[in-house]
mmCIF file of C-alpha atoms in Angstrom:
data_model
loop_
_atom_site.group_PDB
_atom_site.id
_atom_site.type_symbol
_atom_site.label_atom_id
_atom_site.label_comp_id
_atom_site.label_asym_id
_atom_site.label_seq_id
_atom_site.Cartn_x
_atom_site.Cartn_y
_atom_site.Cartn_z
ATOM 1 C CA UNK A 12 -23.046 -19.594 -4.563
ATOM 2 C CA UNK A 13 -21.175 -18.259 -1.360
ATOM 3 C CA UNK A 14 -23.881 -17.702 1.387
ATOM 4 C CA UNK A 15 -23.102 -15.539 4.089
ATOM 5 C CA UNK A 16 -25.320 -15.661 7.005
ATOM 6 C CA UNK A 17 -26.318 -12.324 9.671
ATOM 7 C CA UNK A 18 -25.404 -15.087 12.702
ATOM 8 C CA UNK A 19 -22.226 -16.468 11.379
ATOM 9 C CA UNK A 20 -20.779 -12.602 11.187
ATOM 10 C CA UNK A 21 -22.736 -12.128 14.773
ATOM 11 C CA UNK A 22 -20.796 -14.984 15.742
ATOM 12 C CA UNK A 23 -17.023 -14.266 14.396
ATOM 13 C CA UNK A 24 -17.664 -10.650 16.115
ATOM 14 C CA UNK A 25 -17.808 -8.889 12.505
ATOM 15 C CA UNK A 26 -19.807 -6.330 13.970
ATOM 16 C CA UNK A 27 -17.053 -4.793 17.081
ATOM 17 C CA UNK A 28 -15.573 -1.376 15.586
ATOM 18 C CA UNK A 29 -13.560 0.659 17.236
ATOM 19 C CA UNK A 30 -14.064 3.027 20.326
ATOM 20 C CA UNK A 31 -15.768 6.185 18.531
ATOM 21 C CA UNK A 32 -13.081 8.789 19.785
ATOM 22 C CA UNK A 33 -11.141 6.425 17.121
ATOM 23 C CA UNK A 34 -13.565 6.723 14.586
ATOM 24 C CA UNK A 35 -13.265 7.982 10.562
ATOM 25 C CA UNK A 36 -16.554 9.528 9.649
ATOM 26 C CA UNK A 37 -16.439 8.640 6.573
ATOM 27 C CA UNK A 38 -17.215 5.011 7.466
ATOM 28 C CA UNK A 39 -20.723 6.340 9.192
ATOM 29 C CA UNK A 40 -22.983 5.164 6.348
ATOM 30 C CA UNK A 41 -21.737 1.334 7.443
ATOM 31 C CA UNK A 42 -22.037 1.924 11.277
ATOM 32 C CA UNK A 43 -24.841 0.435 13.130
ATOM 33 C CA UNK A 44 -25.043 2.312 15.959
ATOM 34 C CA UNK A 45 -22.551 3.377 19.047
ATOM 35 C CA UNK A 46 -22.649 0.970 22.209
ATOM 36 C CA UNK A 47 -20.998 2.327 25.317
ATOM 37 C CA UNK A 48 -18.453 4.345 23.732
ATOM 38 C CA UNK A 49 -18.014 1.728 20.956
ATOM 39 C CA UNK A 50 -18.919 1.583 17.168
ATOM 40 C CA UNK A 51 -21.103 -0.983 16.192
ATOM 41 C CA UNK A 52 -21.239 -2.316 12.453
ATOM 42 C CA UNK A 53 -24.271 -2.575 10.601
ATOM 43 C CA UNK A 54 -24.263 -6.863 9.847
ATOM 44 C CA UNK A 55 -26.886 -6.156 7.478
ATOM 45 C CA UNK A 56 -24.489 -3.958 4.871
ATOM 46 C CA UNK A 57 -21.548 -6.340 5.877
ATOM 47 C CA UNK A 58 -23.383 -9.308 4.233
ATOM 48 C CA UNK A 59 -24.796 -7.436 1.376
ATOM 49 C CA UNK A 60 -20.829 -5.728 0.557
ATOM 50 C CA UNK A 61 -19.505 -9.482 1.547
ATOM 51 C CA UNK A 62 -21.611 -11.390 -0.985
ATOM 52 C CA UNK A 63 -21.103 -8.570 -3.887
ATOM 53 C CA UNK A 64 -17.362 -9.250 -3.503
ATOM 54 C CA UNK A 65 -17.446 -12.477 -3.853
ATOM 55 C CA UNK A 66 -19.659 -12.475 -6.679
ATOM 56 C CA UNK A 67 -16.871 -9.746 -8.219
ATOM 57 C CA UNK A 68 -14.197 -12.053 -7.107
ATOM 58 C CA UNK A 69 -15.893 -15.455 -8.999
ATOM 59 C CA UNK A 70 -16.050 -13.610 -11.985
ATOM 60 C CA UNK A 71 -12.563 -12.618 -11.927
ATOM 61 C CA UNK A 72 -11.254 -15.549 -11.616
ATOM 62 C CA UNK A 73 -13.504 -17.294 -15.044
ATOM 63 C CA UNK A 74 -11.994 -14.944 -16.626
ATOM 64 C CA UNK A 75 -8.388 -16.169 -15.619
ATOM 65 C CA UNK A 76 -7.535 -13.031 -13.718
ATOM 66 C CA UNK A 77 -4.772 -12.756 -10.814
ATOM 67 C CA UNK A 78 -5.376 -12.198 -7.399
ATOM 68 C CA UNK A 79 -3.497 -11.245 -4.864
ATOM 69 C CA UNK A 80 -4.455 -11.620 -0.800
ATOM 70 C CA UNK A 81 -2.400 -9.008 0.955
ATOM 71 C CA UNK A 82 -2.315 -8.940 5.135
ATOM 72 C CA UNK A 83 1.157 -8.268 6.927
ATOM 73 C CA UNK A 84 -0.300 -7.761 10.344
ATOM 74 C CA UNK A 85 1.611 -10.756 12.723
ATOM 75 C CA UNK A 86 -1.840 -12.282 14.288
ATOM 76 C CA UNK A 87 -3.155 -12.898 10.653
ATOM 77 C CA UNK A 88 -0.066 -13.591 8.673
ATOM 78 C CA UNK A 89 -0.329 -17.303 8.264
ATOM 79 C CA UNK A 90 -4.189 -17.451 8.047
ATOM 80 C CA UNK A 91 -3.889 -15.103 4.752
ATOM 81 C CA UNK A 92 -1.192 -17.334 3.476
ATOM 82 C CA UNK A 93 -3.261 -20.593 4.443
ATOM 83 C CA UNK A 94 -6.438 -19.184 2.639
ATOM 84 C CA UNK A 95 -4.612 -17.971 -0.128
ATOM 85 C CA UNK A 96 -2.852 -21.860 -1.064
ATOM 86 C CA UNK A 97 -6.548 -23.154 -0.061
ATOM 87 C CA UNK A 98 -8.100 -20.912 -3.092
ATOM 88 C CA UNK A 99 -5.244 -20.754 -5.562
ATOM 89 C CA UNK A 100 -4.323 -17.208 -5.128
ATOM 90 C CA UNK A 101 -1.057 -15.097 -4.702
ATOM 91 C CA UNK A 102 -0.482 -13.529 -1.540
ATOM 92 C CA UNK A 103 2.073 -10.912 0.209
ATOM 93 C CA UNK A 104 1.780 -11.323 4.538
ATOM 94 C CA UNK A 105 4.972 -10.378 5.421
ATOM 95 C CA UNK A 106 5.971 -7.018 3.998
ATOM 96 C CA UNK A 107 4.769 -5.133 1.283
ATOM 97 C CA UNK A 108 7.539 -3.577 -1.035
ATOM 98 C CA UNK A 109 6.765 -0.343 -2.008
ATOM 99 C CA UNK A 110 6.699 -0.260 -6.021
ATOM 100 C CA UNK A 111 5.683 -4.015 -5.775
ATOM 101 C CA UNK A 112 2.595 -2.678 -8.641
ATOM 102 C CA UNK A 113 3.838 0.493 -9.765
ATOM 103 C CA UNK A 114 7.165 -0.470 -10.677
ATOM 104 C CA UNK A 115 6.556 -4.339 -11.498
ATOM 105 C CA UNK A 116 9.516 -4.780 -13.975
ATOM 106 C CA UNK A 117 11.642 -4.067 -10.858
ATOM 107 C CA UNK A 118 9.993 -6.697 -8.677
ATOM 108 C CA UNK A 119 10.412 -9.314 -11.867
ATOM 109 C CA UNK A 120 14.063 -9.414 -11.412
ATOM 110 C CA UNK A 121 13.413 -10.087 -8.079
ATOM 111 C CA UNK A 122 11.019 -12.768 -8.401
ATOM 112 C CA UNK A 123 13.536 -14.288 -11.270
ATOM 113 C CA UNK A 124 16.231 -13.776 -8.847
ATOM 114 C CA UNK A 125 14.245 -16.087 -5.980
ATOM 115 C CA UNK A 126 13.436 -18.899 -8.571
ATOM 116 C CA UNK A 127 17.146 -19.292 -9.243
ATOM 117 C CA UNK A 128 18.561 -19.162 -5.729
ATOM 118 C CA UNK A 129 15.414 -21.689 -4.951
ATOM 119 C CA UNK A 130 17.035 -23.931 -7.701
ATOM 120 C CA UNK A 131 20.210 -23.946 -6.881
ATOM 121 C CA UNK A 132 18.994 -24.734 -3.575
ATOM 122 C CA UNK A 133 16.850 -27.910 -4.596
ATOM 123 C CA UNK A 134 19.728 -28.672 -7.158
ATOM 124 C CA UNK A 135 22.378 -28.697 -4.384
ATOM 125 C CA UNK A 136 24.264 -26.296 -6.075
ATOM 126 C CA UNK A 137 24.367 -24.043 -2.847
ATOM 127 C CA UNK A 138 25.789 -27.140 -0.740
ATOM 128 C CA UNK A 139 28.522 -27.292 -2.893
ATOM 129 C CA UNK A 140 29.870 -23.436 -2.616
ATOM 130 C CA UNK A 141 32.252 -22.234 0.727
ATOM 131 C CA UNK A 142 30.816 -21.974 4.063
ATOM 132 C CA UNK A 143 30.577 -18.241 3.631
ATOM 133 C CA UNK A 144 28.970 -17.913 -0.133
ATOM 134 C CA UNK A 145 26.401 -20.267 1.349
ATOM 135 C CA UNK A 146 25.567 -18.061 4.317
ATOM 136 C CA UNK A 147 25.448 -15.340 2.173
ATOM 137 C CA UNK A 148 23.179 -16.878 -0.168
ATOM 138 C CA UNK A 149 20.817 -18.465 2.422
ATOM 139 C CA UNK A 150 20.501 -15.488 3.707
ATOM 140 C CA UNK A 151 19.373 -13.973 0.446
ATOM 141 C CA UNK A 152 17.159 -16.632 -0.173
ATOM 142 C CA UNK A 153 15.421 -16.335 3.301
ATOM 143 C CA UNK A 154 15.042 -12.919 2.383
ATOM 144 C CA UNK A 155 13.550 -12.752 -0.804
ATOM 145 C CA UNK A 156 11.233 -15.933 0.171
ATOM 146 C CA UNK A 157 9.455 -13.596 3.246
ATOM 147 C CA UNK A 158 9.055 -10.968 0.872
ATOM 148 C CA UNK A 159 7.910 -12.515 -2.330
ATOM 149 C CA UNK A 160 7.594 -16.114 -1.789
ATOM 150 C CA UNK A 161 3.875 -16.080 -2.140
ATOM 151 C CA UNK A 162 4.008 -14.504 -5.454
ATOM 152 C CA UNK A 163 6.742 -15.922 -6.812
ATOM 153 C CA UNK A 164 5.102 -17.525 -9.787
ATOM 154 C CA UNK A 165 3.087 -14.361 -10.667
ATOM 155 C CA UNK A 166 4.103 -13.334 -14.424
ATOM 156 C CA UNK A 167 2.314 -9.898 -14.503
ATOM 157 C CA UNK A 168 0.397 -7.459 -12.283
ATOM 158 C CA UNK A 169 -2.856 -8.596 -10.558
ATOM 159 C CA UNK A 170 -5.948 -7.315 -11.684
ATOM 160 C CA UNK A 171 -7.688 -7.369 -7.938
ATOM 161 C CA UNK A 172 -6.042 -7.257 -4.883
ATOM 162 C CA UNK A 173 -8.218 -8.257 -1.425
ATOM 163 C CA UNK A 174 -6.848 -6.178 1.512
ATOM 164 C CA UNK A 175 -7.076 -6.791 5.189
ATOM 165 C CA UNK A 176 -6.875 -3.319 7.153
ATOM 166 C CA UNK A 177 -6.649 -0.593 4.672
ATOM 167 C CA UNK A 178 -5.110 1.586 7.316
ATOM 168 C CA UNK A 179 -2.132 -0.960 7.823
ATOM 169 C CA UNK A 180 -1.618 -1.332 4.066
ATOM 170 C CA UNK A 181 -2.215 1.978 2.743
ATOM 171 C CA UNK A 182 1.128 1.618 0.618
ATOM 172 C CA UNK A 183 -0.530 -1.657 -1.446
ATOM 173 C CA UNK A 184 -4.081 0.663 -1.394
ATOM 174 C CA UNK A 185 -2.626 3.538 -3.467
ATOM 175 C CA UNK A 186 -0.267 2.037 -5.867
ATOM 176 C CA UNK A 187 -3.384 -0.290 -6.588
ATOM 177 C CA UNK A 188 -5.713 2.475 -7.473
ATOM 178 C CA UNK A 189 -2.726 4.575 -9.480
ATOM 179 C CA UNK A 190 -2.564 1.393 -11.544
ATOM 180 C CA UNK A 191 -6.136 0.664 -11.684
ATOM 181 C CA UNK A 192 -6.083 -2.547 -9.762
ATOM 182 C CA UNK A 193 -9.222 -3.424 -8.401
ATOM 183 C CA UNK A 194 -9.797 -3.379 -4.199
ATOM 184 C CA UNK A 195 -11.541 -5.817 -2.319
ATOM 185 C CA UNK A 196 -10.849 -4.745 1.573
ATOM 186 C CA UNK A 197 -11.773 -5.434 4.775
ATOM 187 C CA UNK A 198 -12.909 -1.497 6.060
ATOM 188 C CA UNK A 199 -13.084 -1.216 9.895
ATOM 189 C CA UNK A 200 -14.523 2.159 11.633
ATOM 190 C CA UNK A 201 -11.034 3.610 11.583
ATOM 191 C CA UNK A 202 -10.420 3.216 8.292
ATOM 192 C CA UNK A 203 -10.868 5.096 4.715
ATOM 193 C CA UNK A 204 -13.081 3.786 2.109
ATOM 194 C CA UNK A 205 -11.723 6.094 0.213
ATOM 195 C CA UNK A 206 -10.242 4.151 -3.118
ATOM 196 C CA UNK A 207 -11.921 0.786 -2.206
ATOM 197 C CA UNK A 208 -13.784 -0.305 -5.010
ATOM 198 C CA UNK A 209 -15.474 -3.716 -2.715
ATOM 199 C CA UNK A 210 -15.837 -2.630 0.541
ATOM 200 C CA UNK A 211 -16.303 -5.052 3.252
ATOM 201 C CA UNK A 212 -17.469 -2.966 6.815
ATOM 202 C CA UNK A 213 -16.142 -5.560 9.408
ATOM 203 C CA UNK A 214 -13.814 -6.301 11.924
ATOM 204 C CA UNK A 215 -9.959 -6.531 11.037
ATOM 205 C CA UNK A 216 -8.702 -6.720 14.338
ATOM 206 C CA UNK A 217 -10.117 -9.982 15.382
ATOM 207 C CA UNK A 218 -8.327 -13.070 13.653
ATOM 208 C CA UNK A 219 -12.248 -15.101 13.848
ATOM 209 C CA UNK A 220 -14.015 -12.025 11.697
ATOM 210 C CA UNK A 221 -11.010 -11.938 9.367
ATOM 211 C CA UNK A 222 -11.072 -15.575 9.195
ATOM 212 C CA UNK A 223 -14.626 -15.332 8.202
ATOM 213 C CA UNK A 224 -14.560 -13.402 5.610
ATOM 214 C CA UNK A 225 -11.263 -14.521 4.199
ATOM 215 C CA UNK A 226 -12.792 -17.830 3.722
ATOM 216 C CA UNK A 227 -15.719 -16.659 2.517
ATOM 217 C CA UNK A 228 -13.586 -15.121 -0.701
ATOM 218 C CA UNK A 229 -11.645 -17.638 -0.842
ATOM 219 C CA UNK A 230 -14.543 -20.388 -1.208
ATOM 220 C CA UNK A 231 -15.824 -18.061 -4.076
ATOM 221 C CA UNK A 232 -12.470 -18.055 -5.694
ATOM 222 C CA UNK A 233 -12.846 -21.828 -5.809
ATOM 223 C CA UNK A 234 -15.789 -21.981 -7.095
ATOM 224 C CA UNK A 235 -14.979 -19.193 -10.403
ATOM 225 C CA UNK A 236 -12.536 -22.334 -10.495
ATOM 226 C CA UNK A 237 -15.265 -24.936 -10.313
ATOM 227 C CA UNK A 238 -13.545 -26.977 -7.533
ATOM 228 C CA UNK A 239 -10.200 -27.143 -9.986
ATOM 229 C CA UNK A 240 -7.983 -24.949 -7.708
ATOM 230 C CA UNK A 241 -4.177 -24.649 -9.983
ATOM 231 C CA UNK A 242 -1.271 -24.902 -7.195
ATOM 232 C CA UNK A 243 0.262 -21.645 -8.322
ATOM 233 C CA UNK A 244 2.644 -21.869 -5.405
ATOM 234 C CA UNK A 245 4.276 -24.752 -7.289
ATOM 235 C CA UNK A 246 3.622 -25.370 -10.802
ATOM 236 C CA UNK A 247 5.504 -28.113 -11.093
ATOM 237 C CA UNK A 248 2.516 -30.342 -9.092
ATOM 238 C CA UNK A 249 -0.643 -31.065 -10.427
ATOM 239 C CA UNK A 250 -3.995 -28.926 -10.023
ATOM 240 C CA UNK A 251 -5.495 -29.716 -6.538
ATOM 241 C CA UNK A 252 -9.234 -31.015 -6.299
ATOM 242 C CA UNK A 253 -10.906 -29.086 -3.507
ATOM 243 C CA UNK A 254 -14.094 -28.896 -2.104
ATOM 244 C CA UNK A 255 -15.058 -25.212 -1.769
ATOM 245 C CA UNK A 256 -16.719 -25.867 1.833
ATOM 246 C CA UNK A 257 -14.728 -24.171 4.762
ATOM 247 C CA UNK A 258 -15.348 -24.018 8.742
ATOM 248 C CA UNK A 259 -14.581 -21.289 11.009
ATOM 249 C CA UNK A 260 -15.382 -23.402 13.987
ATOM 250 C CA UNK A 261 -13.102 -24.626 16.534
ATOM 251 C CA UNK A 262 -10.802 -21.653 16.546
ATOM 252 C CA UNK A 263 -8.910 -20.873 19.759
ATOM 253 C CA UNK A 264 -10.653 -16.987 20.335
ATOM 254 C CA UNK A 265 -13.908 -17.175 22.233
ATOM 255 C CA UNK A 266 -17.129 -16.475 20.328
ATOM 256 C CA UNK A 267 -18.366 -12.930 21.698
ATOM 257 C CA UNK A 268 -22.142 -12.411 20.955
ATOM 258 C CA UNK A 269 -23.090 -9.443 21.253
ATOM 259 C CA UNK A 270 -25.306 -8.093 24.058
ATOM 260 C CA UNK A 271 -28.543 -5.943 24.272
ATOM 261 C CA UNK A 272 -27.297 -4.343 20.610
ATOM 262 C CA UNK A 273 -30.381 -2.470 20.177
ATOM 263 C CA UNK A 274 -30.082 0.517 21.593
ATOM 264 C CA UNK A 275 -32.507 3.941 20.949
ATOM 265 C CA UNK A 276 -32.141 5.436 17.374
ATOM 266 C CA UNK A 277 -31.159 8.750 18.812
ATOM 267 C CA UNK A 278 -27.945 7.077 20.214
ATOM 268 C CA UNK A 279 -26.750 5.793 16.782
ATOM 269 C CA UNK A 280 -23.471 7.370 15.463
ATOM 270 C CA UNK A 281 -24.345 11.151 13.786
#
């Protein structure tokens, strides 16, 4: 079973929201209080919301369902990538493509269209066209890879998709719920629960938080796998034997504990 500890959030600054002039109301029943101008996140509701997810999540995957990690922001492209090989799951951390659930048969021809040019590739095929079919293709390739490479040997929709900032991936938020995709996401002060069906009250700015909690799901993704974690970004190779134990120590941000926190109740947010 996943633990998640108050300290280790305290720690990977979970609880920093945003200024409260920035603030969506809707997100008051998860906010702690407001510090100098700041929202505060209640740790308490972060670690209850954290460990149902990855309870959801487990089950999910005993049952053999997909997942899909999705975070294109720059800072936290190639953690969601890194977590998502780590734990067996799809991801998308470059750009979403609109239709990418809603119009799946689309996105197939795609994906079929990137697992040819990827054998031709390995095949040498490519090496042997002109200078400028090559180009061409390469640049094709290149393309398709940023966009779908992390999904590329996905046969069907997901059934759960975990979000980082549902602001910044609204897009991958609605055609989920139109297609009745469950979402796990990462909801900072700013943002709309709205249509999250796991919500996760937490940081998404800082790459330590969304670190944290990545791992955490992705640690109970292993373990719905019971340490067998299949390489589904090459299924050619054999399942991988993982431990399920992760660190979020030694990163390069600073730990930021936070200071006198406890402020009068008639300053919390209203």
């Amino acid at each position: 079973m996943v633990e998640v500890e108050i300290k280790e959030l305290l720690e990977a600054g979970v609880h920093f929201g945003h200024q409260r002039k920035n603030w969506n109301p809707k997100m008051k029943t998860y906010i702690y209080c407001d510090k100098n101008g700041t929202c505060i996140i209640n740790l308490d509701k972060t670690s209850e919301l954290l460990k149902k997810a990855c309870d959801f999540i487990k089950e999910q995957v005993k049952q053999k369902k997909n997942i899909i990690f999705v975070g294109t922001k720059r800072n936290i492209s190639e953690l969601i990538k890194r977590e998502a090989i780590r734990c067996g799951a799809y991801y998308i951390n470059r750009r979403w493509l609109g239709g990418l659930l809603t119009n799946f048969d689309t996105i197939r021809h795609r994906l079929n269209r990137l697992r040819e040019l990827e054998d031709m590739q390995s095949s040498g095929t490519l090496n042997r066209l002109n200078k400028k079919e090559q180009s061409t293709l390469n640049k094709e390739l290149d393309k398709l890879q940023k966009t779908l490479g992390g999904i590329k040997n996905m046969r069907g929709k997901p059934e759960v998709i975990y979000v980082i900032d549902q602001q910044n991936e609204e897009i991958a938020v609605k055609e989920a719920n139109a297609m009745n995709i469950k979402v796990i996401a990462i909801i900072d002060t700013n943002c709309n629960p709205d249509g999250i069906d796991y919500p996760i009250p937490g940081n998404d700015d800082s790459i330590r938080s969304v670190q944290l909690i990545t791992s955490k799901l992705s640690d109970a993704i292993i373990e719905g796998h019971e340490g067998q974690v299949p390489d589904v970004h090459n299924i050619n190779k054999p399942t991988i034997n993982r431990d399920f134990t992760t660190s979020v120590k030694n990163l390069d941000e600073p730990v930021n504990l936070v200071q006198e926190i406890v402020v009068p109740l008639e300053q919390e947010v209203n």
